[in-house]
């Protein structure tokens, strides 16, 4: 896509909208935490999710527990409580693959749409992913992993009808949650307008589109818009896209899981 000239000045000094209060970051407590951890905290589990959380200076880590050789993934000089595997099963769920390692953490500080626009401002090329009511945490986590692999600078999703930050999402992202910000917005159409004003082209993926993504000239700033499986992009989201494209398929099954479609599309844009 040709470069899109921003229509508004940078948002460096723009204040957070007053309709949503800023999240207050918690401070690392000095006393030992109860089993449940501080209010609002969550359990991350799995080697990659916990290891990357520990490397992230923006992540508040309150407690780490391990069973068996689970702590081996963290190396030395990490304060880990050794517990029975059944303890982790009870805390994070017996049906999840926690690999004998879990960490109690606070949610990451929020990133807003203006910060994403500012990050992209001085870059000739940038990609963000816009998710229109994608609720499955496995899908959102897998999309995060692909976004990190192909250099996307953020994932934008709605505050409602979207997967929250959770252990399942973080495990599916395999550590990418610590590298690619999730940006939650109250109005997706308005967020797309902000992206356009910052120089992004909004490209929506739709099975019925006539033009293939591969025919679009890569370059500039692109917001790749993806809808939920089955429903696809909502009407207002489609109307706010500059272009609708499809992934050409020729087999007996002509549709892809949204996370697979995201991975292929991000590769095509990076290529």
Short mmCIF file of C-alpha atoms in Angstrom, two decimals, residues 1-5 124 126-128 130 192 195-204 216-225 240-243 269:
data_model
loop_
_atom_site.label_atom_id
_atom_site.label_comp_id
_atom_site.label_asym_id
_atom_site.label_seq_id
_atom_site.Cartn_x
_atom_site.Cartn_y
_atom_site.Cartn_z
CA UNK A 1 0.00 0.00 0.00
CA UNK A 2 1.29 3.55 -0.69
CA UNK A 3 2.19 5.62 2.38
CA UNK A 4 -0.88 7.24 3.93
CA UNK A 5 -0.23 10.76 5.12
CA UNK A 124 7.84 3.89 7.31
CA UNK A 126 4.12 -0.83 10.70
CA UNK A 127 1.42 -3.45 11.20
CA UNK A 128 -1.27 -3.72 13.84
CA UNK A 130 -7.56 -5.38 14.78
CA UNK A 192 -9.93 2.52 13.23
CA UNK A 195 -5.38 4.58 13.00
CA UNK A 196 -6.28 6.09 9.63
CA UNK A 197 -5.47 9.56 10.92
CA UNK A 198 -2.08 8.20 12.01
CA UNK A 199 -1.37 6.96 8.47
CA UNK A 200 -2.65 3.37 8.58
CA UNK A 201 -4.60 1.64 5.83
CA UNK A 202 -7.33 -0.60 7.29
CA UNK A 203 -7.50 -3.90 5.38
CA UNK A 204 -10.26 -6.33 6.33
CA UNK A 216 -2.01 -5.82 -2.47
CA UNK A 217 1.31 -4.06 -2.60
CA UNK A 218 2.91 -4.30 0.80
CA UNK A 219 4.38 -1.27 2.47
CA UNK A 220 3.36 1.68 4.57
CA UNK A 221 1.27 1.20 7.69
CA UNK A 222 -1.40 -1.51 7.71
CA UNK A 223 -4.14 -2.39 10.20
CA UNK A 224 -5.15 -5.98 9.49
CA UNK A 225 -8.79 -6.45 10.54
CA UNK A 240 -14.58 1.45 8.01
CA UNK A 241 -12.09 -0.74 6.12
CA UNK A 242 -10.31 0.87 3.18
CA UNK A 243 -10.17 -2.47 1.41
CA UNK A 269 2.35 -8.48 4.78
#
